[in-house]
PDB file of C-alpha atoms in Angstrom:
ATOM      1  CA  MET A   1     -23.024  33.565  13.428  1.00  0.00           C
ATOM      2  CA  ARG A   2     -20.548  31.052  14.841  1.00  0.00           C
ATOM      3  CA  CYS A   3     -23.419  29.331  16.633  1.00  0.00           C
ATOM      4  CA  ARG A   4     -25.325  28.927  13.340  1.00  0.00           C
ATOM      5  CA  LEU A   5     -22.258  27.499  11.592  1.00  0.00           C
ATOM      6  CA  LEU A   6     -21.688  25.108  14.470  1.00  0.00           C
ATOM      7  CA  THR A   7     -25.319  23.978  14.360  1.00  0.00           C
ATOM      8  CA  ALA A   8     -25.154  23.432  10.601  1.00  0.00           C
ATOM      9  CA  SER A   9     -21.952  21.423  10.955  1.00  0.00           C
ATOM     10  CA  VAL A  10     -23.448  19.201  13.639  1.00  0.00           C
ATOM     11  CA  LEU A  11     -26.558  18.656  11.510  1.00  0.00           C
ATOM     12  CA  ALA A  12     -24.466  17.718   8.465  1.00  0.00           C
ATOM     13  CA  ILE A  13     -22.467  15.232  10.520  1.00  0.00           C
ATOM     14  CA  ALA A  14     -25.691  13.717  11.899  1.00  0.00           C
ATOM     15  CA  ILE A  15     -27.160  13.318   8.434  1.00  0.00           C
ATOM     16  CA  SER A  16     -24.037  11.685   7.069  1.00  0.00           C
ATOM     17  CA  GLY A  17     -23.880   9.375  10.056  1.00  0.00           C
ATOM     18  CA  CYS A  18     -27.493   8.257   9.878  1.00  0.00           C
ATOM     19  CA  ALA A  19     -27.919   8.012   6.121  1.00  0.00           C
ATOM     20  CA  THR A  20     -27.132   4.668   4.626  1.00  0.00           C
ATOM     21  CA  GLN A  21     -26.662   4.544   0.905  1.00  0.00           C
ATOM     22  CA  SER A  22     -26.359   1.432  -1.186  1.00  0.00           C
ATOM     23  CA  PRO A  23     -23.203   1.259  -3.288  1.00  0.00           C
ATOM     24  CA  GLN A  24     -23.752   2.206  -6.905  1.00  0.00           C
ATOM     25  CA  LEU A  25     -23.766  -0.764  -9.249  1.00  0.00           C
ATOM     26  CA  LEU A  26     -21.486  -0.450 -12.249  1.00  0.00           C
ATOM     27  CA  SER A  27     -22.360  -2.199 -15.494  1.00  0.00           C
ATOM     28  CA  GLN A  28     -19.589  -4.228 -17.053  1.00  0.00           C
ATOM     29  CA  GLU A  29     -19.575  -5.804 -20.484  1.00  0.00           C
ATOM     30  CA  SER A  30     -18.841  -9.505 -20.746  1.00  0.00           C
ATOM     31  CA  VAL A  31     -15.441 -10.458 -22.125  1.00  0.00           C
ATOM     32  CA  HIS A  32     -17.210 -12.937 -24.437  1.00  0.00           C
ATOM     33  CA  SER A  33     -19.278 -11.876 -27.420  1.00  0.00           C
ATOM     34  CA  GLN A  34     -23.010 -12.575 -27.546  1.00  0.00           C
ATOM     35  CA  GLN A  35     -22.503 -15.037 -30.407  1.00  0.00           C
ATOM     36  CA  SER A  36     -19.949 -17.051 -28.431  1.00  0.00           C
ATOM     37  CA  GLN A  37     -22.308 -17.174 -25.439  1.00  0.00           C
ATOM     38  CA  VAL A  38     -25.157 -18.484 -27.630  1.00  0.00           C
ATOM     39  CA  GLU A  39     -22.899 -21.173 -29.115  1.00  0.00           C
ATOM     40  CA  ALA A  40     -21.689 -22.188 -25.650  1.00  0.00           C
ATOM     41  CA  GLN A  41     -25.282 -22.584 -24.429  1.00  0.00           C
ATOM     42  CA  LYS A  42     -26.117 -24.693 -27.502  1.00  0.00           C
ATOM     43  CA  LEU A  43     -23.136 -26.985 -26.922  1.00  0.00           C
ATOM     44  CA  ALA A  44     -24.045 -27.347 -23.242  1.00  0.00           C
ATOM     45  CA  THR A  45     -27.613 -28.313 -24.153  1.00  0.00           C
ATOM     46  CA  GLU A  46     -26.463 -30.909 -26.683  1.00  0.00           C
ATOM     47  CA  ALA A  47     -23.942 -32.339 -24.232  1.00  0.00           C
ATOM     48  CA  SER A  48     -26.634 -32.744 -21.562  1.00  0.00           C
ATOM     49  CA  ILE A  49     -28.653 -35.091 -23.847  1.00  0.00           C
ATOM     50  CA  LYS A  50     -26.523 -38.208 -23.494  1.00  0.00           C
ATOM     51  CA  HIS A  51     -29.387 -40.683 -23.268  1.00  0.00           C
ATOM     52  CA  PRO A  52     -32.894 -40.888 -24.735  1.00  0.00           C
ATOM     53  CA  VAL A  53     -35.487 -39.118 -22.608  1.00  0.00           C
ATOM     54  CA  LEU A  54     -38.890 -40.741 -22.256  1.00  0.00           C
ATOM     55  CA  LYS A  55     -41.454 -37.968 -22.099  1.00  0.00           C
ATOM     56  CA  ARG A  56     -44.064 -39.054 -19.605  1.00  0.00           C
ATOM     57  CA  LYS A  57     -47.685 -38.146 -20.256  1.00  0.00           C
ATOM     58  CA  VAL A  58     -48.892 -36.105 -17.299  1.00  0.00           C
ATOM     59  CA  ALA A  59     -52.064 -34.251 -16.382  1.00  0.00           C
ATOM     60  CA  LEU A  60     -52.823 -31.824 -13.585  1.00  0.00           C
ATOM     61  CA  GLY A  61     -55.602 -32.858 -11.255  1.00  0.00           C
ATOM     62  CA  ARG A  62     -56.647 -31.117  -8.063  1.00  0.00           C
ATOM     63  CA  ILE A  63     -54.316 -28.206  -7.264  1.00  0.00           C
ATOM     64  CA  THR A  64     -55.869 -26.165  -4.446  1.00  0.00           C
ATOM     65  CA  ASN A  65     -55.053 -23.353  -2.061  1.00  0.00           C
ATOM     66  CA  GLU A  66     -54.906 -24.763   1.461  1.00  0.00           C
ATOM     67  CA  THR A  67     -53.663 -21.549   3.075  1.00  0.00           C
ATOM     68  CA  ILE A  68     -55.743 -18.834   4.717  1.00  0.00           C
ATOM     69  CA  TYR A  69     -54.584 -16.289   2.147  1.00  0.00           C
ATOM     70  CA  GLY A  70     -56.985 -15.627  -0.720  1.00  0.00           C
ATOM     71  CA  LYS A  71     -60.038 -17.172   0.961  1.00  0.00           C
ATOM     72  CA  SER A  72     -63.222 -15.441   1.984  1.00  0.00           C
ATOM     73  CA  LEU A  73     -66.801 -16.285   2.861  1.00  0.00           C
ATOM     74  CA  LEU A  74     -67.948 -14.970  -0.525  1.00  0.00           C
ATOM     75  CA  ARG A  75     -66.139 -17.700  -2.464  1.00  0.00           C
ATOM     76  CA  ASP A  76     -66.981 -21.371  -2.729  1.00  0.00           C
ATOM     77  CA  ASP A  77     -64.650 -24.265  -3.515  1.00  0.00           C
ATOM     78  CA  LYS A  78     -64.991 -23.638  -7.256  1.00  0.00           C
ATOM     79  CA  GLY A  79     -63.873 -20.043  -6.808  1.00  0.00           C
ATOM     80  CA  ASP A  80     -60.363 -20.973  -5.721  1.00  0.00           C
ATOM     81  CA  VAL A  81     -58.605 -18.169  -7.580  1.00  0.00           C
ATOM     82  CA  LEU A  82     -55.176 -18.828  -6.095  1.00  0.00           C
ATOM     83  CA  GLY A  83     -55.479 -22.568  -6.725  1.00  0.00           C
ATOM     84  CA  LYS A  84     -56.269 -21.892 -10.391  1.00  0.00           C
ATOM     85  CA  GLN A  85     -53.258 -19.588 -10.589  1.00  0.00           C
ATOM     86  CA  VAL A  86     -50.987 -22.317  -9.192  1.00  0.00           C
ATOM     87  CA  THR A  87     -52.425 -24.786 -11.723  1.00  0.00           C
ATOM     88  CA  ASP A  88     -51.772 -22.439 -14.657  1.00  0.00           C
ATOM     89  CA  ILE A  89     -48.211 -21.633 -13.561  1.00  0.00           C
ATOM     90  CA  LEU A  90     -47.443 -25.318 -12.973  1.00  0.00           C
ATOM     91  CA  SER A  91     -48.865 -26.308 -16.372  1.00  0.00           C
ATOM     92  CA  LYS A  92     -46.759 -23.626 -18.071  1.00  0.00           C
ATOM     93  CA  ALA A  93     -43.595 -24.711 -16.245  1.00  0.00           C
ATOM     94  CA  LEU A  94     -44.118 -28.393 -17.111  1.00  0.00           C
ATOM     95  CA  THR A  95     -44.705 -27.589 -20.782  1.00  0.00           C
ATOM     96  CA  GLU A  96     -41.701 -25.269 -21.082  1.00  0.00           C
ATOM     97  CA  SER A  97     -39.398 -27.817 -19.441  1.00  0.00           C
ATOM     98  CA  GLY A  98     -39.679 -29.987 -22.572  1.00  0.00           C
ATOM     99  CA  GLN A  99     -39.640 -33.206 -20.524  1.00  0.00           C
ATOM    100  CA  TYR A 100     -43.373 -33.929 -20.375  1.00  0.00           C
ATOM    101  CA  LEU A 101     -46.437 -34.256 -22.567  1.00  0.00           C
ATOM    102  CA  VAL A 102     -48.974 -32.178 -20.631  1.00  0.00           C
ATOM    103  CA  PHE A 103     -52.673 -32.916 -21.177  1.00  0.00           C
ATOM    104  CA  GLU A 104     -55.574 -30.688 -20.218  1.00  0.00           C
ATOM    105  CA  ARG A 105     -57.818 -31.822 -17.370  1.00  0.00           C
ATOM    106  CA  PRO A 106     -59.054 -28.790 -15.345  1.00  0.00           C
ATOM    107  CA  ASP A 107     -60.905 -27.300 -18.365  1.00  0.00           C
ATOM    108  CA  ILE A 108     -61.809 -30.575 -20.061  1.00  0.00           C
ATOM    109  CA  GLU A 109     -65.518 -29.674 -20.072  1.00  0.00           C
ATOM    110  CA  ARG A 110     -64.751 -26.665 -22.252  1.00  0.00           C
ATOM    111  CA  LEU A 111     -62.940 -28.947 -24.678  1.00  0.00           C
ATOM    112  CA  LYS A 112     -66.022 -31.162 -24.873  1.00  0.00           C
ATOM    113  CA  ASP A 113     -68.235 -28.139 -25.572  1.00  0.00           C
ATOM    114  CA  GLU A 114     -65.879 -26.991 -28.332  1.00  0.00           C
ATOM    115  CA  ALA A 115     -65.884 -30.490 -29.858  1.00  0.00           C
ATOM    116  CA  GLN A 116     -69.685 -30.386 -30.058  1.00  0.00           C
ATOM    117  CA  LEU A 117     -69.555 -27.049 -31.865  1.00  0.00           C
ATOM    118  CA  THR A 118     -67.058 -28.330 -34.434  1.00  0.00           C
ATOM    119  CA  GLY A 119     -68.840 -31.659 -34.840  1.00  0.00           C
ATOM    120  CA  LYS A 120     -65.632 -33.598 -34.259  1.00  0.00           C
ATOM    121  CA  ALA A 121     -65.159 -36.371 -31.736  1.00  0.00           C
ATOM    122  CA  LEU A 122     -62.872 -35.522 -28.825  1.00  0.00           C
ATOM    123  CA  ASN A 123     -59.966 -37.964 -28.962  1.00  0.00           C
ATOM    124  CA  LEU A 124     -58.721 -37.848 -25.378  1.00  0.00           C
ATOM    125  CA  VAL A 125     -55.446 -39.548 -24.492  1.00  0.00           C
ATOM    126  CA  GLY A 126     -54.852 -41.280 -21.180  1.00  0.00           C
ATOM    127  CA  VAL A 127     -51.841 -40.248 -19.108  1.00  0.00           C
ATOM    128  CA  ASP A 128     -49.176 -42.098 -17.163  1.00  0.00           C
ATOM    129  CA  THR A 129     -49.151 -39.775 -14.177  1.00  0.00           C
ATOM    130  CA  LEU A 130     -51.700 -37.537 -12.505  1.00  0.00           C
ATOM    131  CA  ILE A 131     -50.190 -34.627 -10.560  1.00  0.00           C
ATOM    132  CA  LEU A 132     -52.089 -33.602  -7.429  1.00  0.00           C
ATOM    133  CA  GLY A 133     -51.149 -31.098  -4.774  1.00  0.00           C
ATOM    134  CA  SER A 134     -51.773 -27.786  -3.107  1.00  0.00           C
ATOM    135  CA  LEU A 135     -50.331 -24.489  -2.012  1.00  0.00           C
ATOM    136  CA  THR A 136     -49.612 -25.329   1.633  1.00  0.00           C
ATOM    137  CA  GLU A 137     -47.748 -22.249   2.852  1.00  0.00           C
ATOM    138  CA  PHE A 138     -48.051 -18.621   1.875  1.00  0.00           C
ATOM    139  CA  GLY A 139     -47.323 -15.452   3.772  1.00  0.00           C
ATOM    140  CA  ARG A 140     -45.874 -11.973   3.744  1.00  0.00           C
ATOM    141  CA  LYS A 141     -43.771  -9.997   6.140  1.00  0.00           C
ATOM    142  CA  THR A 142     -42.234  -6.549   6.268  1.00  0.00           C
ATOM    143  CA  GLU A 143     -38.807  -5.805   7.666  1.00  0.00           C
ATOM    144  CA  GLY A 144     -37.210  -2.396   8.103  1.00  0.00           C
ATOM    145  CA  GLU A 145     -34.799  -0.143   9.905  1.00  0.00           C
ATOM    146  CA  ARG A 146     -35.280   3.424  11.055  1.00  0.00           C
ATOM    147  CA  GLY A 147     -32.538   5.858  11.982  1.00  0.00           C
ATOM    148  CA  PHE A 148     -32.494   9.533  12.943  1.00  0.00           C
ATOM    149  CA  LEU A 149     -33.104  10.722   9.398  1.00  0.00           C
ATOM    150  CA  SER A 150     -33.060   7.494   7.349  1.00  0.00           C
ATOM    151  CA  SER A 151     -35.362   4.517   7.000  1.00  0.00           C
ATOM    152  CA  SER A 152     -35.587   1.347   4.938  1.00  0.00           C
ATOM    153  CA  LYS A 153     -38.413  -1.076   4.224  1.00  0.00           C
ATOM    154  CA  LYS A 154     -38.270  -4.604   2.800  1.00  0.00           C
ATOM    155  CA  GLN A 155     -41.346  -6.593   1.744  1.00  0.00           C
ATOM    156  CA  ILE A 156     -40.980 -10.382   1.544  1.00  0.00           C
ATOM    157  CA  ALA A 157     -43.444 -12.970   0.202  1.00  0.00           C
ATOM    158  CA  PHE A 158     -42.944 -16.716   0.786  1.00  0.00           C
ATOM    159  CA  ALA A 159     -44.731 -19.678  -0.814  1.00  0.00           C
ATOM    160  CA  LYS A 160     -44.530 -23.471  -0.630  1.00  0.00           C
ATOM    161  CA  VAL A 161     -46.221 -26.096  -2.815  1.00  0.00           C
ATOM    162  CA  ASP A 162     -46.563 -29.820  -2.104  1.00  0.00           C
ATOM    163  CA  LEU A 163     -47.053 -32.180  -5.055  1.00  0.00           C
ATOM    164  CA  ARG A 164     -47.517 -35.916  -5.416  1.00  0.00           C
ATOM    165  CA  LEU A 165     -47.295 -38.100  -8.515  1.00  0.00           C
ATOM    166  CA  VAL A 166     -50.028 -40.725  -8.825  1.00  0.00           C
ATOM    167  CA  ASP A 167     -49.934 -43.730 -11.160  1.00  0.00           C
ATOM    168  CA  SER A 168     -53.124 -43.394 -13.213  1.00  0.00           C
ATOM    169  CA  GLU A 169     -53.574 -47.170 -13.518  1.00  0.00           C
ATOM    170  CA  THR A 170     -53.135 -48.235  -9.902  1.00  0.00           C
ATOM    171  CA  GLY A 171     -53.654 -45.017  -7.934  1.00  0.00           C
ATOM    172  CA  LEU A 172     -50.272 -45.537  -6.258  1.00  0.00           C
ATOM    173  CA  VAL A 173     -48.477 -42.389  -5.098  1.00  0.00           C
ATOM    174  CA  TYR A 174     -44.987 -43.237  -6.323  1.00  0.00           C
ATOM    175  CA  HIS A 175     -43.307 -39.904  -5.619  1.00  0.00           C
ATOM    176  CA  SER A 176     -43.928 -36.741  -3.606  1.00  0.00           C
ATOM    177  CA  LEU A 177     -42.024 -33.481  -3.411  1.00  0.00           C
ATOM    178  CA  SER A 178     -42.136 -29.914  -2.162  1.00  0.00           C
ATOM    179  CA  GLY A 179     -41.000 -26.638  -3.656  1.00  0.00           C
ATOM    180  CA  ALA A 180     -40.390 -23.366  -1.830  1.00  0.00           C
ATOM    181  CA  GLY A 181     -39.644 -19.869  -3.047  1.00  0.00           C
ATOM    182  CA  GLU A 182     -39.704 -16.252  -1.995  1.00  0.00           C
ATOM    183  CA  SER A 183     -39.577 -12.804  -3.533  1.00  0.00           C
ATOM    184  CA  SER A 184     -38.765  -9.418  -2.034  1.00  0.00           C
ATOM    185  CA  SER A 185     -38.535  -5.702  -2.770  1.00  0.00           C
ATOM    186  CA  GLU A 186     -36.730  -3.003  -0.810  1.00  0.00           C
ATOM    187  CA  SER A 187     -36.904   0.782  -0.582  1.00  0.00           C
ATOM    188  CA  ALA A 188     -34.968   3.389   1.400  1.00  0.00           C
ATOM    189  CA  SER A 189     -35.186   7.099   2.114  1.00  0.00           C
ATOM    190  CA  VAL A 190     -32.927   9.717   3.726  1.00  0.00           C
ATOM    191  CA  ALA A 191     -34.316  12.877   5.315  1.00  0.00           C
ATOM    192  CA  GLY A 192     -37.600  12.285   3.513  1.00  0.00           C
ATOM    193  CA  PHE A 193     -35.965  11.822   0.126  1.00  0.00           C
ATOM    194  CA  GLY A 194     -35.751   8.521  -1.698  1.00  0.00           C
ATOM    195  CA  SER A 195     -38.046   5.722  -2.829  1.00  0.00           C
ATOM    196  CA  LYS A 196     -41.256   4.951  -0.973  1.00  0.00           C
ATOM    197  CA  ALA A 197     -42.910   1.570  -1.462  1.00  0.00           C
ATOM    198  CA  SER A 198     -46.576   0.765  -0.964  1.00  0.00           C
ATOM    199  CA  TYR A 199     -48.055  -2.745  -0.955  1.00  0.00           C
ATOM    200  CA  ASP A 200     -46.477  -4.729  -3.816  1.00  0.00           C
ATOM    201  CA  GLY A 201     -48.927  -7.405  -4.966  1.00  0.00           C
ATOM    202  CA  THR A 202     -46.598  -8.750  -7.661  1.00  0.00           C
ATOM    203  CA  LEU A 203     -44.416 -10.314  -4.966  1.00  0.00           C
ATOM    204  CA  ASN A 204     -47.138 -12.915  -4.365  1.00  0.00           C
ATOM    205  CA  ASP A 205     -47.039 -14.118  -7.972  1.00  0.00           C
ATOM    206  CA  ALA A 206     -43.235 -14.150  -8.054  1.00  0.00           C
ATOM    207  CA  ALA A 207     -43.012 -16.184  -4.837  1.00  0.00           C
ATOM    208  CA  ILE A 208     -45.463 -18.793  -6.161  1.00  0.00           C
ATOM    209  CA  SER A 209     -43.578 -18.999  -9.478  1.00  0.00           C
ATOM    210  CA  ASN A 210     -40.273 -19.513  -7.649  1.00  0.00           C
ATOM    211  CA  ALA A 211     -41.796 -22.259  -5.496  1.00  0.00           C
ATOM    212  CA  ILE A 212     -43.120 -24.075  -8.564  1.00  0.00           C
ATOM    213  CA  SER A 213     -39.750 -23.739 -10.333  1.00  0.00           C
ATOM    214  CA  ASP A 214     -38.088 -25.360  -7.330  1.00  0.00           C
ATOM    215  CA  ALA A 215     -40.611 -28.216  -7.442  1.00  0.00           C
ATOM    216  CA  ILE A 216     -40.142 -28.727 -11.199  1.00  0.00           C
ATOM    217  CA  ASN A 217     -36.363 -28.991 -10.772  1.00  0.00           C
ATOM    218  CA  LYS A 218     -36.815 -31.752  -8.187  1.00  0.00           C
ATOM    219  CA  LEU A 219     -39.401 -33.458 -10.381  1.00  0.00           C
ATOM    220  CA  ALA A 220     -37.006 -33.538 -13.349  1.00  0.00           C
ATOM    221  CA  VAL A 221     -34.382 -35.378 -11.296  1.00  0.00           C
ATOM    222  CA  GLU A 222     -36.877 -38.133 -10.425  1.00  0.00           C
ATOM    223  CA  ILE A 223     -38.185 -38.452 -13.986  1.00  0.00           C
ATOM    224  CA  GLN A 224     -34.689 -38.873 -15.440  1.00  0.00           C
ATOM    225  CA  THR A 225     -34.112 -41.963 -13.295  1.00  0.00           C
ATOM    226  CA  ARG A 226     -36.942 -43.846 -14.996  1.00  0.00           C
ATOM    227  CA  PRO A 227     -35.874 -46.134 -17.893  1.00  0.00           C
ATOM    228  CA  TRP A 228     -36.566 -45.141 -21.495  1.00  0.00           C
ATOM    229  CA  HIS A 229     -38.456 -47.440 -23.849  1.00  0.00           C
ATOM    230  CA  THR A 230     -40.618 -47.221 -26.934  1.00  0.00           C
ATOM    231  CA  ASP A 231     -42.483 -49.498 -29.340  1.00  0.00           C
ATOM    232  CA  ILE A 232     -42.274 -50.676 -32.939  1.00  0.00           C
ATOM    233  CA  ILE A 233     -45.098 -49.136 -34.957  1.00  0.00           C
ATOM    234  CA  ALA A 234     -44.413 -50.727 -38.359  1.00  0.00           C
ATOM    235  CA  VAL A 235     -42.074 -53.049 -40.250  1.00  0.00           C
ATOM    236  CA  GLU A 236     -41.431 -52.617 -43.982  1.00  0.00           C
ATOM    237  CA  ASP A 237     -38.852 -54.752 -45.771  1.00  0.00           C
ATOM    238  CA  ASP A 238     -35.710 -54.474 -43.639  1.00  0.00           C
ATOM    239  CA  LEU A 239     -36.735 -51.197 -41.975  1.00  0.00           C
ATOM    240  CA  LEU A 240     -38.243 -50.877 -38.493  1.00  0.00           C
ATOM    241  CA  PHE A 241     -40.273 -47.780 -37.629  1.00  0.00           C
ATOM    242  CA  ILE A 242     -40.331 -46.830 -33.946  1.00  0.00           C
ATOM    243  CA  SER A 243     -42.041 -44.092 -31.934  1.00  0.00           C
ATOM    244  CA  GLY A 244     -39.971 -41.190 -30.689  1.00  0.00           C
ATOM    245  CA  GLY A 245     -37.661 -38.774 -32.448  1.00  0.00           C
ATOM    246  CA  LYS A 246     -35.512 -35.718 -31.908  1.00  0.00           C
ATOM    247  CA  SER A 247     -37.524 -34.329 -28.994  1.00  0.00           C
ATOM    248  CA  GLN A 248     -36.879 -37.549 -27.045  1.00  0.00           C
ATOM    249  CA  GLY A 249     -33.148 -37.432 -27.658  1.00  0.00           C
ATOM    250  CA  LEU A 250     -32.870 -39.884 -30.557  1.00  0.00           C
ATOM    251  CA  LYS A 251     -30.115 -39.196 -33.099  1.00  0.00           C
ATOM    252  CA  LYS A 252     -28.853 -40.749 -36.312  1.00  0.00           C
ATOM    253  CA  GLY A 253     -26.452 -43.593 -35.626  1.00  0.00           C
ATOM    254  CA  MET A 254     -27.755 -44.233 -32.100  1.00  0.00           C
ATOM    255  CA  ILE A 255     -27.738 -47.915 -31.086  1.00  0.00           C
ATOM    256  CA  LEU A 256     -30.824 -49.406 -29.385  1.00  0.00           C
ATOM    257  CA  ASP A 257     -31.790 -52.886 -28.202  1.00  0.00           C
ATOM    258  CA  ILE A 258     -34.960 -54.860 -28.906  1.00  0.00           C
ATOM    259  CA  GLU A 259     -36.292 -57.028 -26.093  1.00  0.00           C
ATOM    260  CA  THR A 260     -39.273 -59.298 -25.723  1.00  0.00           C
ATOM    261  CA  LYS A 261     -41.959 -58.131 -23.336  1.00  0.00           C
ATOM    262  CA  GLY A 262     -41.718 -60.111 -20.136  1.00  0.00           C
ATOM    263  CA  LYS A 263     -44.664 -62.038 -18.783  1.00  0.00           C
ATOM    264  CA  THR A 264     -46.874 -60.114 -16.359  1.00  0.00           C
ATOM    265  CA  ILE A 265     -47.786 -61.882 -13.117  1.00  0.00           C
ATOM    266  CA  LYS A 266     -50.006 -60.595 -10.318  1.00  0.00           C
ATOM    267  CA  SER A 267     -48.264 -60.606  -6.961  1.00  0.00           C
ATOM    268  CA  LYS A 268     -50.193 -62.110  -4.057  1.00  0.00           C
ATOM    269  CA  GLN A 269     -48.041 -60.173  -1.617  1.00  0.00           C
ATOM    270  CA  ASN A 270     -48.829 -56.603  -2.666  1.00  0.00           C
ATOM    271  CA  GLY A 271     -51.547 -57.077  -5.304  1.00  0.00           C
ATOM    272  CA  PHE A 272     -49.572 -55.360  -8.078  1.00  0.00           C
ATOM    273  CA  ASP A 273     -48.742 -56.721 -11.516  1.00  0.00           C
ATOM    274  CA  ILE A 274     -45.045 -57.601 -11.808  1.00  0.00           C
ATOM    275  CA  THR A 275     -43.467 -57.796 -15.263  1.00  0.00           C
ATOM    276  CA  LEU A 276     -40.661 -60.297 -15.630  1.00  0.00           C
ATOM    277  CA  PRO A 277     -37.465 -59.137 -17.390  1.00  0.00           C
ATOM    278  CA  GLY A 278     -37.491 -59.401 -21.178  1.00  0.00           C
ATOM    279  CA  LYS A 279     -34.890 -61.103 -23.344  1.00  0.00           C
ATOM    280  CA  LYS A 280     -32.660 -59.217 -25.766  1.00  0.00           C
ATOM    281  CA  ILE A 281     -33.130 -60.541 -29.303  1.00  0.00           C
ATOM    282  CA  ALA A 282     -31.714 -57.841 -31.595  1.00  0.00           C
ATOM    283  CA  THR A 283     -29.790 -54.586 -31.874  1.00  0.00           C
ATOM    284  CA  ILE A 284     -30.874 -51.752 -34.173  1.00  0.00           C
ATOM    285  CA  SER A 285     -29.318 -48.518 -35.406  1.00  0.00           C
ATOM    286  CA  VAL A 286     -31.213 -45.263 -36.020  1.00  0.00           C
ATOM    287  CA  HIS A 287     -31.038 -44.549 -39.752  1.00  0.00           C
ATOM    288  CA  GLU A 288     -33.309 -41.517 -40.110  1.00  0.00           C
ATOM    289  CA  LEU A 289     -35.763 -39.363 -38.134  1.00  0.00           C
ATOM    290  CA  PHE A 290     -39.177 -38.130 -39.279  1.00  0.00           C
ATOM    291  CA  GLY A 291     -42.049 -36.005 -37.942  1.00  0.00           C
ATOM    292  CA  ASP A 292     -42.296 -32.303 -37.151  1.00  0.00           C
ATOM    293  CA  ASN A 293     -43.446 -32.289 -33.510  1.00  0.00           C
ATOM    294  CA  GLU A 294     -43.377 -34.481 -30.432  1.00  0.00           C
ATOM    295  CA  THR A 295     -46.807 -35.990 -31.152  1.00  0.00           C
ATOM    296  CA  ASN A 296     -45.910 -37.481 -34.559  1.00  0.00           C
ATOM    297  CA  GLU A 297     -42.161 -38.002 -34.370  1.00  0.00           C
ATOM    298  CA  GLY A 298     -40.620 -41.344 -35.209  1.00  0.00           C
ATOM    299  CA  ALA A 299     -37.383 -42.988 -36.277  1.00  0.00           C
ATOM    300  CA  ILE A 300     -36.454 -45.347 -39.105  1.00  0.00           C
ATOM    301  CA  THR A 301     -34.065 -48.049 -37.916  1.00  0.00           C
ATOM    302  CA  LYS A 302     -32.198 -51.047 -39.310  1.00  0.00           C
ATOM    303  CA  VAL A 303     -31.289 -54.310 -37.614  1.00  0.00           C
ATOM    304  CA  VAL A 304     -27.558 -54.481 -36.867  1.00  0.00           C
ATOM    305  CA  SER A 305     -27.496 -57.869 -35.168  1.00  0.00           C
ATOM    306  CA  GLY A 306     -30.026 -60.515 -34.187  1.00  0.00           C
ATOM    307  CA  SER A 307     -33.452 -60.949 -35.743  1.00  0.00           C
ATOM    308  CA  ILE A 308     -37.148 -60.340 -34.999  1.00  0.00           C
ATOM    309  CA  GLU A 309     -38.376 -62.635 -37.749  1.00  0.00           C
ATOM    310  CA  GLY A 310     -41.443 -64.640 -36.781  1.00  0.00           C
ATOM    311  CA  LEU A 311     -42.231 -62.396 -33.790  1.00  0.00           C
ATOM    312  CA  LYS A 312     -45.113 -59.966 -33.424  1.00  0.00           C
ATOM    313  CA  TYR A 313     -43.652 -56.497 -33.009  1.00  0.00           C
ATOM    314  CA  ALA A 314     -46.516 -55.674 -30.651  1.00  0.00           C
ATOM    315  CA  ASP A 315     -44.833 -58.082 -28.219  1.00  0.00           C
ATOM    316  CA  LEU A 316     -41.477 -56.284 -28.405  1.00  0.00           C
ATOM    317  CA  ASN A 317     -39.947 -53.294 -26.649  1.00  0.00           C
ATOM    318  CA  VAL A 318     -37.225 -50.952 -27.894  1.00  0.00           C
ATOM    319  CA  VAL A 319     -34.940 -49.962 -25.017  1.00  0.00           C
ATOM    320  CA  GLU A 320     -31.734 -48.056 -24.496  1.00  0.00           C
ATOM    321  CA  ALA A 321     -28.671 -50.136 -25.356  1.00  0.00           C
ATOM    322  CA  LYS A 322     -26.943 -51.476 -22.268  1.00  0.00           C
ATOM    323  CA  GLN A 323     -23.266 -50.665 -21.954  1.00  0.00           C
TER     324      GLN A 323
END
């Protein structure tokens, strides 16, 4: 009897020594109400828009899978399933960021077919930047530990995307970037009890999404460094109508400058067209905004100082006021 009790005690000590349990997570309510958190986020968003934001027109070109994963002899180049997935996720991320006008290119043939069915002409818009790139790294690994009566297993997926921004007029690659991300899941069991994890395919999608999010964050930093400008679309009496509205950061009372478009000269050194600096001729103030979406938004402005009389407004640029 004593021998059985001793054996049971030793076994209990062994189990407690080998079993590793994660600490229980306790939920805790925030000290701030949900309403106050929403208001704080709204104020932070408004404070971040200190300057007008020029939404660049972008389109996705060739986005392919250059890794071994997802390829087989039964698929041709047009059956790049993973490349199409990267394209869709990237298009969604660019659109949701609110900093770009994203135009369809991968499925443009379907748009043409639909236009023929409706009998309407397809009014395609050219873009400023064509985004090209590929999924250059992708892999999975499994890590784990095994004790006397306990075991743990961790599945990790890693992805990396490389993108480059190409000027649609010159073909110049003016910026390139990379984004990396990973996703993981973990399970543990003690003496045969606990969670058991099989192959988790959702980790692949999460890793790719995280890599694209990282790339979009880097892309936003580069885009914000580019100067904002717009054009005058109409002049009526003493009112000037310009392109761009709320979605581009324009507000009532905002002060903007009007400059002449500088002369464009072709450089013999590098072969590119160089635009000479324009001359400031007037200052305007935003009086009112109109339009209901980013494609038809505009602003009504009034001249505060200077004059554009006698000048063709097609030869003028509206730029951010210099401090």
